[in-house]
Coordinates of C-alpha atoms in Angstrom, one line a residue:
M274 CA 1.1 -26.8 -23.6
E275 CA -1.1 -28.0 -20.8
A276 CA 1.1 -29.3 -17.8
N277 CA -0.3 -31.8 -15.5
G278 CA 1.3 -32.5 -11.9
S279 CA 3.9 -30.5 -10.1
K280 CA 6.5 -32.0 -11.9
E281 CA 5.3 -30.7 -15.5
W282 CA 4.5 -27.3 -14.3
G283 CA 7.7 -26.7 -12.8
E284 CA 9.1 -27.5 -16.3
R285 CA 6.4 -25.2 -17.8
A286 CA 7.2 -22.4 -15.1
W287 CA 11.2 -22.4 -15.5
E288 CA 10.3 -22.5 -19.6
L289 CA 8.3 -19.4 -19.3
L290 CA 10.9 -17.6 -16.6
S291 CA 13.8 -18.3 -18.8
L292 CA 11.7 -17.0 -21.7
V293 CA 11.0 -13.6 -19.7
R294 CA 14.6 -13.6 -18.8
T295 CA 15.8 -14.3 -22.5
R296 CA 13.7 -11.7 -24.1
S297 CA 13.2 -9.0 -21.7
P298 CA 9.9 -8.1 -23.0
L299 CA 8.6 -4.3 -22.4
I300 CA 5.8 -4.4 -19.9
Q301 CA 3.9 -1.1 -19.4
C302 CA 2.4 -0.6 -16.0
I303 CA -0.1 2.0 -15.3
T304 CA -0.3 1.0 -11.4
N305 CA -0.8 2.5 -8.3
F306 CA 1.7 5.0 -6.6
V307 CA 2.3 2.6 -3.7
S308 CA 3.1 -0.5 -5.6
M309 CA 5.4 1.2 -8.4
D310 CA 8.7 0.4 -6.9
L311 CA 8.0 -3.2 -5.7
T312 CA 6.3 -3.9 -8.8
A313 CA 9.5 -2.3 -11.2
N314 CA 11.5 -4.7 -9.4
T315 CA 9.8 -7.2 -9.4
L316 CA 9.7 -7.3 -13.0
L317 CA 13.4 -6.5 -13.4
S318 CA 14.9 -9.1 -10.9
A319 CA 12.4 -11.5 -13.1
G320 CA 14.4 -10.3 -16.3
A321 CA 11.4 -7.9 -18.0
S322 CA 11.7 -4.4 -18.9
P323 CA 9.2 -2.2 -16.8
A324 CA 7.9 1.1 -17.9
M325 CA 5.7 3.2 -15.3
L326 CA 4.2 5.2 -18.0
H327 CA 0.4 6.8 -17.4
S328 CA 0.3 10.0 -19.2
L329 CA -2.8 9.6 -21.9
E330 CA -0.8 11.8 -24.2
E331 CA 2.0 9.1 -24.4
I332 CA -0.5 6.4 -25.1
P333 CA -0.9 6.5 -28.8
D334 CA 3.1 6.1 -29.1
F335 CA 4.2 3.9 -26.4
T336 CA 1.7 1.3 -26.2
P337 CA 2.3 -0.3 -29.4
R338 CA 6.2 -0.8 -28.5
A339 CA 4.9 -2.8 -25.4
A340 CA 4.7 -6.6 -25.2
A341 CA 2.0 -6.6 -22.8
L342 CA 0.0 -4.0 -20.3
S343 CA -0.6 -4.4 -16.7
L344 CA -3.3 -2.1 -15.5
N345 CA -3.9 -1.6 -11.5
I346 CA -6.7 0.6 -10.3
G347 CA -5.1 1.0 -6.6
T348 CA -5.2 4.7 -6.4
L349 CA -7.3 5.2 -9.2
S350 CA -8.3 9.1 -10.2
P351 CA -10.5 10.6 -12.9
S352 CA -7.4 12.0 -14.4
W353 CA -6.0 8.6 -14.9
L354 CA -8.8 6.8 -16.2
P355 CA -8.8 8.0 -19.7
A356 CA -5.2 6.8 -20.2
M357 CA -6.3 3.3 -18.8
K358 CA -9.2 2.9 -21.0
A359 CA -7.1 4.1 -23.9
A360 CA -4.1 1.7 -23.5
A361 CA -6.6 -1.1 -22.8
Q362 CA -8.5 -0.4 -26.1
L363 CA -5.1 -0.2 -28.1
C364 CA -4.1 -3.2 -26.7
S365 CA -7.3 -5.1 -27.8
T366 CA -7.3 -3.8 -30.9
L367 CA -3.3 -4.5 -31.5
G368 CA -3.7 -8.0 -29.8
T369 CA -1.5 -7.3 -27.0
P370 CA -2.1 -9.2 -24.1
W371 CA -3.1 -7.2 -21.0
V372 CA -3.8 -8.0 -17.4
L373 CA -6.4 -5.9 -14.9
D374 CA -6.0 -5.8 -11.1
P375 CA -9.6 -4.3 -9.9
V376 CA -8.0 -3.6 -6.6
A377 CA -10.7 -3.0 -3.8
V378 CA -13.4 -2.8 -6.9
S379 CA -16.3 -2.5 -4.6
A380 CA -15.1 0.1 -2.5
S381 CA -16.7 3.0 -4.5
S382 CA -19.0 3.2 -7.3
F383 CA -16.5 5.5 -9.1
R384 CA -13.9 2.4 -8.8
F385 CA -16.7 -0.2 -9.8
N386 CA -17.8 1.5 -12.8
A387 CA -14.3 1.7 -14.0
C388 CA -13.7 -1.5 -14.0
L389 CA -16.7 -2.5 -15.8
E390 CA -15.6 -0.1 -18.6
L391 CA -12.0 -1.6 -18.7
L392 CA -13.9 -5.0 -19.0
R393 CA -15.1 -3.9 -22.2
F394 CA -11.8 -3.8 -23.7
K395 CA -11.3 -7.8 -23.1
P396 CA -8.2 -8.2 -20.8
T397 CA -6.4 -11.5 -21.0
V398 CA -6.3 -12.2 -17.4
I399 CA -8.0 -10.6 -14.3
R400 CA -5.9 -11.1 -11.3
G401 CA -7.6 -9.9 -7.8
N402 CA -8.4 -11.4 -4.6
A403 CA -11.4 -13.3 -3.8
S404 CA -13.4 -10.2 -2.7
E405 CA -12.5 -8.2 -5.8
I406 CA -13.3 -11.4 -8.1
I407 CA -17.0 -12.1 -6.3
A408 CA -17.7 -8.4 -6.8
L409 CA -16.9 -8.6 -10.5
S410 CA -18.6 -11.5 -11.3
T411 CA -21.7 -10.9 -9.7
N412 CA -21.8 -7.4 -10.8
T413 CA -22.5 -6.3 -7.1
D414 CA -20.9 -4.9 -3.8
T415 CA -19.2 -7.1 -1.7
T416 CA -17.9 -6.6 1.7
T417 CA -14.2 -5.4 1.8
K418 CA -11.7 -4.1 4.3
G419 CA -10.1 -1.5 2.2
V420 CA -8.1 -3.4 -0.3
D421 CA -7.8 -6.4 2.1
S422 CA -9.9 -9.5 1.0
T423 CA -13.0 -10.6 3.2
H424 CA -13.0 -14.1 1.8
E425 CA -10.7 -17.1 1.2
S426 CA -9.6 -17.9 -2.4
M427 CA -11.3 -21.3 -2.3
D428 CA -14.6 -19.2 -1.7
A429 CA -14.3 -17.5 -5.2
I430 CA -13.8 -20.5 -7.1
E431 CA -17.5 -20.5 -8.8
A432 CA -17.3 -16.7 -9.1
A433 CA -13.9 -17.2 -10.8
K434 CA -15.4 -19.6 -13.3
L435 CA -18.4 -17.4 -14.0
L436 CA -16.0 -13.9 -14.6
A437 CA -13.7 -15.9 -16.8
Q438 CA -16.7 -17.5 -18.8
T439 CA -18.5 -13.7 -19.0
S440 CA -15.5 -11.9 -19.9
G441 CA -13.4 -14.3 -21.6
A442 CA -10.6 -13.6 -19.5
I443 CA -8.1 -16.1 -17.4
V444 CA -9.3 -15.4 -13.9
A445 CA -6.3 -15.6 -11.0
V446 CA -7.5 -15.3 -7.7
S447 CA -4.9 -14.8 -4.9
G448 CA -4.8 -16.0 -1.3
A449 CA -3.1 -18.9 0.5
T450 CA -4.0 -21.3 -2.4
D451 CA -3.9 -19.1 -5.8
I452 CA -6.6 -19.9 -8.0
V453 CA -6.5 -19.8 -11.9
T454 CA -9.3 -20.7 -14.3
D455 CA -10.5 -20.5 -18.0
G456 CA -14.2 -20.8 -17.0
N457 CA -13.9 -24.7 -17.0
K458 CA -10.5 -25.8 -16.2
V459 CA -9.1 -24.7 -12.3
V460 CA -5.7 -24.9 -11.1
G461 CA -4.4 -24.1 -7.7
A462 CA -0.5 -22.9 -7.4
H463 CA 0.0 -23.7 -3.6
N464 CA 3.3 -21.5 -3.0
G465 CA 3.9 -18.6 -1.0
V466 CA 4.3 -17.6 2.6
A467 CA 1.7 -16.3 4.8
L468 CA 4.1 -13.0 5.8
M469 CA 3.8 -12.0 2.2
Q470 CA 0.6 -10.5 3.0
K471 CA 2.2 -7.9 5.3
I472 CA 4.2 -6.4 2.4
T473 CA 2.4 -3.8 0.7
A474 CA 1.9 -4.3 -2.9
T475 CA 2.8 -8.1 -3.5
G476 CA -0.4 -8.6 -5.2
C477 CA 0.1 -5.6 -7.6
S478 CA 3.7 -6.9 -8.3
V479 CA 2.7 -10.5 -9.0
T480 CA -0.4 -9.1 -11.6
A481 CA 2.9 -7.4 -13.7
L482 CA 4.7 -10.5 -13.3
I483 CA 1.8 -12.3 -14.7
A484 CA 1.8 -9.6 -17.8
A485 CA 5.3 -10.7 -18.4
F486 CA 4.9 -14.3 -18.6
V487 CA 1.7 -13.7 -21.0
A488 CA 3.9 -11.5 -23.2
V489 CA 6.2 -14.4 -23.7
D490 CA 3.5 -16.5 -24.4
K491 CA 0.1 -15.0 -25.3
S492 CA -1.2 -17.8 -26.4
H493 CA -1.3 -19.9 -23.3
A494 CA -2.4 -17.2 -21.0
L495 CA -3.9 -19.8 -18.4
D496 CA -0.2 -21.2 -18.1
A497 CA 1.4 -18.1 -17.8
A498 CA -0.8 -17.0 -15.0
V499 CA -0.2 -20.1 -13.1
S500 CA 3.7 -20.1 -13.7
A501 CA 4.0 -16.4 -12.7
L502 CA 2.5 -17.1 -9.4
A503 CA 4.1 -20.3 -8.4
V504 CA 7.5 -18.5 -9.4
F505 CA 6.6 -15.5 -7.1
G506 CA 5.7 -17.6 -4.5
V507 CA 8.6 -19.8 -4.6
A508 CA 10.7 -16.7 -4.5
G509 CA 8.8 -15.8 -1.2
E510 CA 9.5 -19.2 0.4
L511 CA 13.1 -19.0 -0.4
G512 CA 13.6 -15.3 0.8
M513 CA 11.8 -16.5 4.0
K514 CA 14.8 -18.7 5.0
M515 CA 16.7 -15.3 5.5
A516 CA 13.9 -12.9 6.7
K517 CA 13.3 -11.7 10.0
G518 CA 10.3 -9.7 9.1
P519 CA 8.4 -8.0 6.3
A520 CA 11.0 -5.5 5.6
S521 CA 13.7 -8.1 5.3
L522 CA 11.1 -10.5 3.4
R523 CA 10.8 -7.7 0.7
M524 CA 14.5 -7.6 -0.1
H525 CA 15.2 -11.2 0.1
L526 CA 12.0 -12.1 -2.1
I527 CA 13.3 -9.8 -4.6
D528 CA 16.9 -11.3 -4.5
A529 CA 15.4 -15.0 -4.6
L530 CA 13.4 -13.8 -7.4
Y531 CA 16.4 -12.8 -9.4
G532 CA 18.7 -15.9 -8.6
L533 CA 16.3 -18.2 -9.0
D534 CA 17.6 -21.5 -11.0
E535 CA 15.7 -24.5 -12.3
A536 CA 16.5 -26.8 -9.6
A537 CA 15.2 -24.7 -6.8
L538 CA 12.3 -23.7 -8.9
Q539 CA 11.4 -27.5 -9.9
S540 CA 12.1 -28.8 -6.0
H541 CA 9.6 -26.2 -4.8
V542 CA 6.6 -25.7 -7.1
N543 CA 3.4 -27.1 -5.8
I544 CA 0.6 -26.9 -8.3
T545 CA -2.6 -29.2 -8.5
S546 CA -5.5 -29.5 -10.6
L547 CA -8.7 -28.6 -8.8
C548 CA -10.9 -29.5 -11.4

């Protein structure tokens, strides 16, 4: 299905969220220490089943059971990289969808080269901020501020399209407007609130949520990525109505995601075609 307009996108997002809640796909997350808690709770609140498993010795037995894999290099170390590569390679061989989050990819040569190695295993979706996507698409370092972007998402549209074309992945760029592209079509998801940027690991968590959405419809990864970003953004908007600051928004975001119904989602989704 290819949705057009916010109404159709709202219907599509609800369809995919409902599938996640019905099927409860097992999502293996090899993610950073900072994000594990929020990532697991995001997946649980959406109806998926998270597994925070990163031991190389367990990859051959466990990864084939997962409906999707989420790889996040936020606290990358030499001891974790072999497990990431093994899991990604296994998913590629088995046809299991997997999502790459290249956190602070240009912060070090070790981190940058690790991402280049992981790209060889053909991720289904790449989700990052604008600076990360620009760095990956140009194969060069770009200015970053730790894990924070120094570019706006709209600045990365052409870089995202290029990365999608060269990698074969759907590319999602998080920002004030979330950008998703297959290299030709470009879609913008305009949901969310600025205060979400003050909660650590919201980006990491939405990467895992994208994996859950792709798991239930891997033939339409662009739809899945757009829908996951919109659903997470809508949950943030609803949570913001009760929040007093970042800490309470974190709690209310999870509650809003858990209780999100069709009417609320349909009335809040704001998705447009940008190209």
